[in-house]
Short mmCIF file of C-alpha atoms and ligand atoms in Angstrom, two decimals:
data_model
loop_
_atom_site.label_atom_id
_atom_site.label_comp_id
_atom_site.label_asym_id
_atom_site.label_seq_id
_atom_site.Cartn_x
_atom_site.Cartn_y
_atom_site.Cartn_z
CA MET A 1 -53.69 138.97 86.55
CA ARG A 2 -52.84 135.56 86.11
CA VAL A 3 -49.50 134.45 85.01
CA LEU A 4 -47.99 131.40 84.38
CA LEU A 5 -44.17 130.70 85.79
CA THR A 6 -42.84 127.43 83.45
CA GLY A 7 -39.54 126.36 86.18
CA GLY A 8 -40.90 128.80 89.01
CA ALA A 9 -39.67 126.78 91.39
CA GLY A 10 -35.97 127.31 90.39
CA TYR A 11 -33.47 130.26 91.33
CA ILE A 12 -34.86 133.05 89.49
CA GLY A 13 -38.43 131.74 88.93
CA SER A 14 -38.87 131.52 92.24
CA HIS A 15 -37.51 135.14 93.22
CA THR A 16 -39.70 136.45 90.87
CA ALA A 17 -42.98 134.73 91.47
CA LEU A 18 -42.47 136.05 94.99
CA ALA A 19 -42.35 139.73 93.20
CA LEU A 20 -45.04 139.12 91.29
CA LEU A 21 -47.01 137.39 94.29
CA ASN A 22 -46.09 141.09 95.91
CA ALA A 23 -47.06 143.19 93.70
CA GLY A 24 -50.56 141.46 93.60
CA TYR A 25 -50.70 139.01 90.69
CA ASP A 26 -51.49 135.68 90.52
CA VAL A 27 -49.52 133.03 89.98
CA VAL A 28 -49.39 129.19 88.94
CA VAL A 29 -46.17 127.36 88.94
CA LEU A 30 -45.33 124.03 86.46
CA ASP A 31 -42.12 122.49 87.22
CA ASN A 32 -40.74 119.26 86.79
CA LEU A 33 -38.20 120.34 89.72
CA SER A 34 -35.62 118.33 87.63
CA ASN A 35 -33.09 121.40 89.62
CA SER A 36 -35.01 122.42 92.07
CA SER A 37 -37.28 121.73 95.46
CA PRO A 38 -40.83 122.49 95.87
CA GLU A 39 -39.63 123.85 99.64
CA ALA A 40 -38.24 126.98 97.62
CA PHE A 41 -41.89 127.20 96.21
CA ARG A 42 -43.77 126.68 99.91
CA ARG A 43 -41.11 129.66 101.32
CA VAL A 44 -42.19 131.83 98.58
CA GLU A 45 -45.94 131.08 99.66
CA ALA A 46 -44.71 132.03 103.30
CA LEU A 47 -42.99 135.07 102.83
CA THR A 48 -45.73 136.27 100.80
CA GLY A 49 -49.04 134.77 102.22
CA LYS A 50 -50.43 133.94 98.79
CA LYS A 51 -51.28 130.81 97.89
CA ALA A 52 -50.42 129.68 93.96
CA PRO A 53 -50.54 125.86 93.06
CA LEU A 54 -47.64 124.29 91.95
CA ILE A 55 -48.40 121.81 89.03
CA ILE A 56 -45.30 119.13 88.56
CA GLY A 57 -45.24 118.22 85.35
CA ASP A 58 -42.69 118.40 82.30
CA CYS A 59 -43.25 121.79 80.25
CA THR A 60 -42.37 119.69 76.65
CA ASP A 61 -45.78 117.59 76.57
CA GLY A 62 -47.86 119.44 74.87
CA ASP A 63 -51.12 117.53 76.54
CA THR A 64 -49.31 119.00 80.24
CA VAL A 65 -49.48 122.32 79.11
CA ARG A 66 -52.20 121.88 77.75
CA ALA A 67 -54.16 120.57 81.18
CA VAL A 68 -52.34 123.77 83.54
CA PHE A 69 -54.42 126.24 80.54
CA GLU A 70 -57.57 124.27 81.41
CA ASN A 71 -57.27 123.32 85.15
CA HIS A 72 -55.99 126.55 86.17
CA GLY A 73 -56.91 129.59 83.83
CA PRO A 74 -57.18 131.56 82.37
CA ILE A 75 -54.04 132.40 82.08
CA ASP A 76 -52.93 136.23 80.57
CA ALA A 77 -49.42 135.80 80.28
CA VAL A 78 -46.04 132.85 80.80
CA ILE A 79 -42.72 133.90 81.82
CA HIS A 80 -41.15 131.16 80.64
CA PHE A 81 -38.12 130.14 82.67
CA ALA A 82 -38.06 126.14 82.09
CA GLY A 83 -34.61 124.79 81.08
CA LEU A 84 -31.22 122.86 81.38
CA LYS A 85 -28.88 125.20 82.31
CA ALA A 86 -25.13 123.57 82.88
CA VAL A 87 -23.23 124.30 80.27
CA GLY A 88 -20.37 122.01 80.68
CA GLU A 89 -23.40 118.99 80.64
CA SER A 90 -25.20 120.69 77.54
CA VAL A 91 -21.01 119.50 75.98
CA GLU A 92 -21.81 116.22 77.34
CA LYS A 93 -25.69 115.86 76.64
CA PRO A 94 -26.30 117.80 73.37
CA LEU A 95 -29.61 116.30 72.76
CA ASP A 96 -30.84 116.19 76.10
CA TYR A 97 -30.57 119.80 76.25
CA TYR A 98 -32.10 120.54 72.60
CA GLN A 99 -34.89 118.31 73.35
CA ASN A 100 -35.99 119.77 76.64
CA ASN A 101 -34.96 123.45 75.65
CA LEU A 102 -36.78 123.80 72.22
CA ASP A 103 -39.21 121.14 73.07
CA ALA A 104 -40.73 123.26 76.12
CA THR A 105 -40.63 126.60 73.85
CA MET A 106 -42.86 125.00 71.00
CA ALA A 107 -45.12 123.58 73.87
CA LEU A 108 -46.26 126.84 74.50
CA CYS A 109 -45.97 128.40 71.44
CA ARG A 110 -48.63 125.79 70.48
CA VAL A 111 -51.10 125.83 73.34
CA MET A 112 -50.70 129.68 74.11
CA PRO A 113 -53.44 130.26 71.67
CA GLU A 114 -55.59 127.55 71.88
CA TYR A 115 -56.71 129.59 74.98
CA GLY A 116 -55.86 132.86 73.48
CA CYS A 117 -52.86 133.90 75.60
CA ARG A 118 -49.99 135.74 73.49
CA ALA A 119 -48.46 137.34 75.90
CA LEU A 120 -45.25 135.44 77.12
CA VAL A 121 -42.00 136.37 78.70
CA PHE A 122 -38.77 134.00 77.88
CA SER A 123 -35.41 133.48 79.99
CA SER A 124 -32.60 134.41 77.50
CA SER A 125 -28.82 134.38 78.55
CA ALA A 126 -26.15 136.98 77.22
CA THR A 127 -24.85 133.57 76.59
CA VAL A 128 -26.42 134.80 72.59
CA TYR A 129 -23.57 137.05 71.95
CA GLY A 130 -20.85 134.69 71.91
CA VAL A 131 -16.95 135.57 71.95
CA THR A 132 -17.71 139.45 70.40
CA GLN A 133 -14.75 141.93 71.87
CA GLU A 134 -16.90 145.25 71.97
CA MET A 135 -18.43 145.60 75.46
CA PRO A 136 -20.81 146.85 76.79
CA LEU A 137 -22.81 144.47 74.88
CA ARG A 138 -26.06 145.89 72.84
CA GLU A 139 -29.27 144.11 71.86
CA ASP A 140 -28.46 144.53 68.40
CA PHE A 141 -25.02 143.33 67.94
CA PRO A 142 -24.44 140.04 66.69
CA THR A 143 -25.51 136.89 67.90
CA GLY A 144 -23.69 132.61 67.57
CA CYS A 145 -22.53 130.39 70.66
CA THR A 146 -19.95 128.22 71.98
CA ASN A 147 -21.65 125.48 73.48
CA PRO A 148 -25.45 123.44 72.98
CA TYR A 149 -26.82 125.81 75.94
CA GLY A 150 -26.13 128.80 74.23
CA TRP A 151 -27.32 127.79 71.49
CA THR A 152 -30.82 126.26 72.72
CA LYS A 153 -31.59 129.83 73.72
CA TRP A 154 -30.37 131.23 70.35
CA ILE A 155 -32.58 128.96 68.60
CA SER A 156 -35.56 129.23 71.34
CA GLU A 157 -34.98 133.05 70.44
CA ARG A 158 -35.08 132.50 66.40
CA ILE A 159 -38.76 130.39 67.16
CA LEU A 160 -40.01 133.21 68.65
CA THR A 161 -39.34 135.67 66.18
CA ASP A 162 -40.82 133.50 63.72
CA VAL A 163 -43.42 132.38 65.30
CA ALA A 164 -44.23 136.46 66.15
CA LYS A 165 -43.88 137.17 62.56
CA ALA A 166 -46.10 134.44 61.66
CA ASP A 167 -48.54 135.51 64.14
CA PRO A 168 -48.50 139.60 64.59
CA SER A 169 -51.28 139.49 67.29
CA ARG A 170 -48.33 137.62 69.78
CA SER A 171 -45.99 139.10 72.28
CA PHE A 172 -42.62 137.77 73.69
CA VAL A 173 -40.31 139.65 75.63
CA LEU A 174 -36.84 138.05 75.17
CA LEU A 175 -34.65 138.85 78.32
CA ARG A 176 -30.43 138.02 77.77
CA TYR A 177 -29.71 138.00 81.57
CA PHE A 178 -26.20 138.65 82.70
CA ASN A 179 -24.61 137.26 86.31
CA PRO A 180 -27.66 137.13 88.36
CA ILE A 181 -26.45 136.44 92.11
CA GLY A 182 -27.64 136.66 95.19
CA ALA A 183 -31.12 135.78 96.85
CA HIS A 184 -33.74 137.55 98.95
CA GLU A 185 -33.17 139.64 101.97
CA SER A 186 -35.16 137.37 103.85
CA GLY A 187 -32.58 134.93 103.13
CA ARG A 188 -35.45 132.45 103.10
CA ILE A 189 -34.63 131.51 99.20
CA GLY A 190 -31.64 131.81 96.98
CA GLU A 191 -29.83 129.68 94.82
CA ASP A 192 -29.21 125.89 95.88
CA PRO A 193 -26.70 124.36 92.84
CA ALA A 194 -26.57 120.80 92.95
CA GLY A 195 -23.20 118.96 93.93
CA ILE A 196 -20.04 121.25 93.36
CA PRO A 197 -21.14 125.04 91.87
CA ASN A 198 -19.61 125.75 88.53
CA ASN A 199 -20.63 129.34 89.19
CA LEU A 200 -18.17 131.98 91.13
CA MET A 201 -20.96 133.11 93.65
CA PRO A 202 -22.11 129.87 94.81
CA TYR A 203 -18.59 128.47 94.80
CA ILE A 204 -17.25 131.75 96.93
CA CYS A 205 -20.63 131.20 99.58
CA GLN A 206 -19.18 127.59 100.05
CA VAL A 207 -15.81 128.25 100.64
CA ALA A 208 -17.53 131.06 103.18
CA SER A 209 -18.84 128.10 104.99
CA GLY A 210 -16.06 125.76 104.70
CA LYS A 211 -17.81 123.38 102.41
CA LEU A 212 -15.25 123.99 100.19
CA ASP A 213 -11.19 124.55 100.93
CA HIS A 214 -10.78 127.54 98.70
CA LEU A 215 -11.78 129.67 95.30
CA ARG A 216 -9.83 128.78 92.41
CA VAL A 217 -9.57 131.87 90.46
CA PHE A 218 -9.44 130.68 86.88
CA GLY A 219 -6.56 132.95 85.42
CA ASN A 220 -5.15 136.13 85.86
CA ASP A 221 -3.90 136.36 82.32
CA TYR A 222 -6.67 138.19 81.06
CA PRO A 223 -6.51 141.45 79.41
CA THR A 224 -8.55 143.22 82.09
CA ARG A 225 -7.68 145.53 85.28
CA ASP A 226 -6.28 143.19 87.04
CA GLY A 227 -6.26 140.44 85.31
CA THR A 228 -9.07 138.03 85.97
CA GLY A 229 -12.40 137.42 83.99
CA GLU A 230 -14.79 140.26 84.24
CA ARG A 231 -18.63 140.20 84.59
CA ASP A 232 -21.77 141.62 85.13
CA TYR A 233 -23.34 140.55 88.33
CA ILE A 234 -26.84 141.59 89.01
CA HIS A 235 -29.20 140.87 92.09
CA VAL A 236 -31.46 137.93 91.77
CA MET A 237 -34.37 140.87 93.25
CA ASP A 238 -33.61 143.19 90.24
CA LEU A 239 -33.63 140.85 87.83
CA ALA A 240 -37.41 139.26 89.17
CA GLU A 241 -38.12 142.98 89.28
CA GLY A 242 -37.14 143.15 85.68
CA HIS A 243 -39.62 140.34 84.92
CA LEU A 244 -42.61 142.09 86.14
CA ALA A 245 -41.26 145.96 83.73
CA ALA A 246 -41.37 142.98 80.98
CA LEU A 247 -44.20 141.21 81.54
CA ASP A 248 -46.58 144.37 81.84
CA TYR A 249 -44.12 145.90 78.22
CA ALA A 250 -45.56 142.34 77.26
CA LEU A 251 -49.31 142.98 77.50
CA LYS A 252 -48.91 145.99 76.49
CA ASN A 253 -47.43 145.52 73.21
CA SER A 254 -47.48 142.81 70.09
CA GLY A 255 -43.91 141.42 68.45
CA VAL A 256 -40.83 140.51 69.59
CA GLU A 257 -38.83 142.82 71.69
CA VAL A 258 -35.19 142.09 72.96
CA PHE A 259 -33.49 143.36 76.59
CA ASN A 260 -30.19 142.99 78.04
CA LEU A 261 -31.31 143.23 81.94
CA GLY A 262 -27.78 143.56 83.81
CA THR A 263 -26.35 146.69 85.48
CA GLY A 264 -23.58 147.62 82.84
CA THR A 265 -20.97 147.24 85.50
CA PRO A 266 -18.10 144.86 84.90
CA TYR A 267 -16.66 143.15 88.09
CA SER A 268 -13.54 141.04 88.00
CA VAL A 269 -13.13 137.91 90.29
CA LEU A 270 -11.17 139.17 92.62
CA ASP A 271 -13.69 142.72 92.63
CA ILE A 272 -16.04 139.96 93.67
CA VAL A 273 -13.94 138.35 96.44
CA ARG A 274 -12.97 141.36 97.98
CA ALA A 275 -16.28 142.32 98.33
CA PHE A 276 -17.39 139.07 99.47
CA GLU A 277 -15.09 139.39 102.07
CA GLU A 278 -16.08 143.21 103.00
CA ALA A 279 -19.65 142.72 103.17
CA ASN A 280 -19.16 139.83 105.43
CA GLY A 281 -16.66 140.12 107.04
CA LEU A 282 -15.13 136.71 106.11
CA THR A 283 -11.86 135.54 104.18
CA ILE A 284 -11.96 133.26 101.06
CA PRO A 285 -8.67 131.58 100.55
CA TYR A 286 -7.95 131.41 96.58
CA GLU A 287 -5.04 130.05 94.19
CA ILE A 288 -5.02 131.12 90.51
CA THR A 289 -5.13 128.46 88.27
CA PRO A 290 -5.04 128.47 85.08
CA ARG A 291 -8.29 129.76 82.84
CA ARG A 292 -11.07 127.67 82.50
CA PRO A 293 -12.32 126.02 78.90
CA GLY A 294 -14.07 128.30 77.25
CA ASP A 295 -14.24 131.40 79.50
CA ILE A 296 -13.93 135.14 77.74
CA ALA A 297 -12.20 137.79 79.70
CA VAL A 298 -15.55 140.24 80.13
CA CYS A 299 -18.67 140.21 79.62
CA TYR A 300 -20.74 142.81 80.14
CA ALA A 301 -24.33 145.08 79.64
CA ASP A 302 -25.06 148.22 77.62
CA ALA A 303 -28.42 148.17 79.97
CA SER A 304 -30.19 151.85 78.45
CA ARG A 305 -32.44 150.05 76.45
CA ALA A 306 -34.28 147.85 79.39
CA ARG A 307 -34.09 151.97 81.01
CA ASP A 308 -35.43 153.68 78.54
CA VAL A 309 -38.28 151.23 76.86
CA LEU A 310 -38.88 149.03 80.36
CA HIS A 311 -38.61 151.69 82.73
CA TRP A 312 -36.43 149.20 84.58
CA GLN A 313 -32.79 149.31 86.07
CA ALA A 314 -31.24 147.52 88.80
CA LYS A 315 -30.60 149.01 92.18
CA ARG A 316 -28.54 146.90 94.37
CA ASP A 317 -25.24 147.11 94.61
CA LEU A 318 -22.12 144.87 94.60
CA LYS A 319 -22.59 144.70 98.73
CA GLN A 320 -25.76 143.79 98.36
CA MET A 321 -25.71 141.47 96.45
CA CYS A 322 -22.69 139.41 98.29
CA ARG A 323 -23.94 139.92 101.85
CA ASP A 324 -27.97 138.47 100.61
CA ALA A 325 -25.93 135.31 98.67
CA TRP A 326 -24.42 134.80 102.30
CA ASN A 327 -26.94 135.43 104.43
CA TRP A 328 -28.97 132.46 102.39
CA GLN A 329 -25.92 129.84 102.16
CA LYS A 330 -25.35 130.91 106.29
CA HIS A 331 -29.08 130.03 107.43
CA ASN A 332 -29.54 126.90 104.44
CA PRO A 333 -26.34 125.23 104.44
CA ARG A 334 -27.56 122.23 102.78
CA GLY A 335 -29.75 124.92 100.79
CA TYR A 336 -33.42 123.39 100.34
CA GLY A 337 -32.32 120.23 102.17
CA ASP A 338 -32.34 121.92 105.29
CA LYS A 339 -35.39 122.77 106.16
P1 NAD B 1 -33.13 126.82 87.67
O1 NAD B 1 -32.04 125.66 87.14
O2 NAD B 1 -32.66 126.94 89.23
O3 NAD B 1 -34.59 126.58 87.19
C1 NAD B 1 -35.12 126.07 86.30
C2 NAD B 1 -36.58 125.05 86.31
O4 NAD B 1 -36.85 124.81 85.21
C3 NAD B 1 -35.80 124.27 87.12
O5 NAD B 1 -37.01 124.62 88.48
C4 NAD B 1 -35.86 122.58 86.75
O6 NAD B 1 -36.81 121.72 87.22
C5 NAD B 1 -37.48 123.47 85.62
N1 NAD B 1 -37.35 122.70 84.65
C6 NAD B 1 -36.07 122.35 83.92
N2 NAD B 1 -36.98 121.80 82.67
C7 NAD B 1 -38.28 121.57 82.80
C8 NAD B 1 -39.57 121.22 82.11
N3 NAD B 1 -39.08 120.42 80.80
N4 NAD B 1 -40.52 121.42 82.01
C9 NAD B 1 -40.68 121.61 83.22
N5 NAD B 1 -39.79 122.08 84.33
C10 NAD B 1 -38.25 122.05 83.58
O7 NAD B 1 -32.25 127.82 86.62
P2 NAD B 1 -32.66 129.24 87.33
O8 NAD B 1 -31.11 130.10 87.46
O9 NAD B 1 -33.60 130.13 87.15
O10 NAD B 1 -32.49 129.94 85.54
C11 NAD B 1 -34.10 129.98 85.24
C12 NAD B 1 -34.15 130.47 83.22
O11 NAD B 1 -33.13 131.31 83.05
C13 NAD B 1 -32.84 129.42 82.66
O12 NAD B 1 -33.60 128.83 81.34
C14 NAD B 1 -31.43 129.67 82.28
O13 NAD B 1 -31.07 129.28 81.43
C15 NAD B 1 -32.11 130.61 82.18
N6 NAD B 1 -30.64 131.37 82.60
C16 NAD B 1 -30.18 131.55 83.80
C17 NAD B 1 -29.78 132.06 83.82
C18 NAD B 1 -28.12 132.33 85.33
O14 NAD B 1 -27.06 132.23 85.71
N7 NAD B 1 -29.18 131.30 86.47
C19 NAD B 1 -28.18 133.28 83.40
C20 NAD B 1 -29.14 133.06 82.41
C21 NAD B 1 -30.22 132.38 81.93
C1 UD1 B 2 -21.39 131.19 83.13
C2 UD1 B 2 -22.09 129.91 81.95
C3 UD1 B 2 -23.20 130.89 80.72
C4 UD1 B 2 -24.22 131.02 82.42
C5 UD1 B 2 -23.08 131.90 83.49
C6 UD1 B 2 -24.68 132.44 84.67
C7 UD1 B 2 -20.04 129.05 81.31
C8 UD1 B 2 -18.50 128.99 80.25
N1 UD1 B 2 -20.79 130.15 81.36
O1 UD1 B 2 -20.83 132.39 83.02
O2 UD1 B 2 -23.57 130.47 79.73
O3 UD1 B 2 -25.52 131.97 81.51
O4 UD1 B 2 -22.58 131.25 84.04
O5 UD1 B 2 -25.00 131.22 84.97
O6 UD1 B 2 -19.77 128.35 81.56
N2 UD1 B 2 -14.59 131.95 88.26
C9 UD1 B 2 -13.27 131.09 88.96
N3 UD1 B 2 -14.21 130.02 89.63
C10 UD1 B 2 -15.06 129.53 89.78
C11 UD1 B 2 -16.00 129.97 88.93
C12 UD1 B 2 -15.94 131.45 87.85
O7 UD1 B 2 -12.98 131.94 88.92
O8 UD1 B 2 -15.25 128.75 90.80
C13 UD1 B 2 -14.40 132.97 87.04
C14 UD1 B 2 -15.49 133.17 85.62
O9 UD1 B 2 -13.96 132.42 85.36
C15 UD1 B 2 -15.34 133.94 85.74
C16 UD1 B 2 -16.40 134.89 86.73
O10 UD1 B 2 -15.82 133.65 87.59
O11 UD1 B 2 -14.24 135.17 84.54
C17 UD1 B 2 -17.83 134.02 86.54
O12 UD1 B 2 -18.23 132.61 86.47
P1 UD1 B 2 -19.80 132.30 86.60
O13 UD1 B 2 -20.01 132.86 87.95
O14 UD1 B 2 -18.43 130.31 85.81
O15 UD1 B 2 -19.94 132.65 85.04
P2 UD1 B 2 -19.98 133.19 83.80
O16 UD1 B 2 -18.89 132.01 83.56
O17 UD1 B 2 -19.99 134.12 83.32
#
């Protein structure tokens, strides 16, 4: 069974590639390296003892995608991670986001049937639920977004749904990720953000390493237990394993299905700080600052559908997320720049 991973050199893609190779799948990666390093993939090969072709190319280009199917086939399924993902940047450069993220989805939709490939698993996001008040979030809740990045996920979901409606032999699984954090337990692969991190866990890791001075906690006046924002953090290896379950489902079914991939448990910013300190025996200095524009108070999944239908649920706890995040940061203070 051979699977094409678009964006497979990135954070979630590299962890999923590792899980797939360990489970006996053949893997082909197409990545333009716009936000990743080939070193991530070399390490995946070293950790698994298996080889997988990394094709450096753009997934928005139909001919490039076609050449991958032609030269590295037969490809049985696609997991489509490739995309730009920085919310703030998407507000400044909306056209770059719409073009990259939507053209990539459409190029795959066009080329796959030329090679008899029906099954695709798509990286969507909890961001498509917008500012819904009711928690936990269920897959059938109304959707809507607050920024161009979110809309690219929302529109991609729409495109895939319409394409599957027009051709019922297709099988698309849309995965709405909550907040992936942590790293593979080896500490050899992990999240390698460019510049100053936007997201909480990579920021905490850089404070722990001394690279950044202190954490800014964005608001302590939310209607939550301790006033700070609550999220559903999920270990990236649990998320990776969720893709194996989704892939299996996509190969055995047809039509479109949507699943949340989260733990179903919300933690506040201060919960994360304390858990990180306890798990790693470190102190994280922080100050409370005003809210970050665009943030919501609480966001967590109803994870029961993935459990009942995909027979998958997250296994790793917050302590392990914190330990593995720091283990990666500690051993790779400059990310993949430090080989
Ligand atoms: P990432 O940036 O580490 O990985 C994305 C990969 O796609 C990168 O390696 C990048 O070089 C590649 N890429 C981008 N555009 C491409 C193109 N046109 N052609 C080929 N390769 C291209 O991000 P990630 O955190 O691993 O996220 C993977 C997917 O999951 C993305 O689609 C992202 O939007 C989505 N997602 C991520 C999160 C998160 O918190 N990390 C949450 C929800 C959804
Ligand atoms: C952000 C994105 C979301 C994306 C997700 C995963 C925004 C508005 N949303 O979600 O679209 O899917 O990342 O990549 O950018 N926090 C601090 N200090 C920091 C960083 C974060 O207090 O330095 C707080 C935030 O206010 C939030 C929590 O930590 O309450 C988590 O933040 P973050 O990791 O950025 O994820 P999200 O905001 O949930």
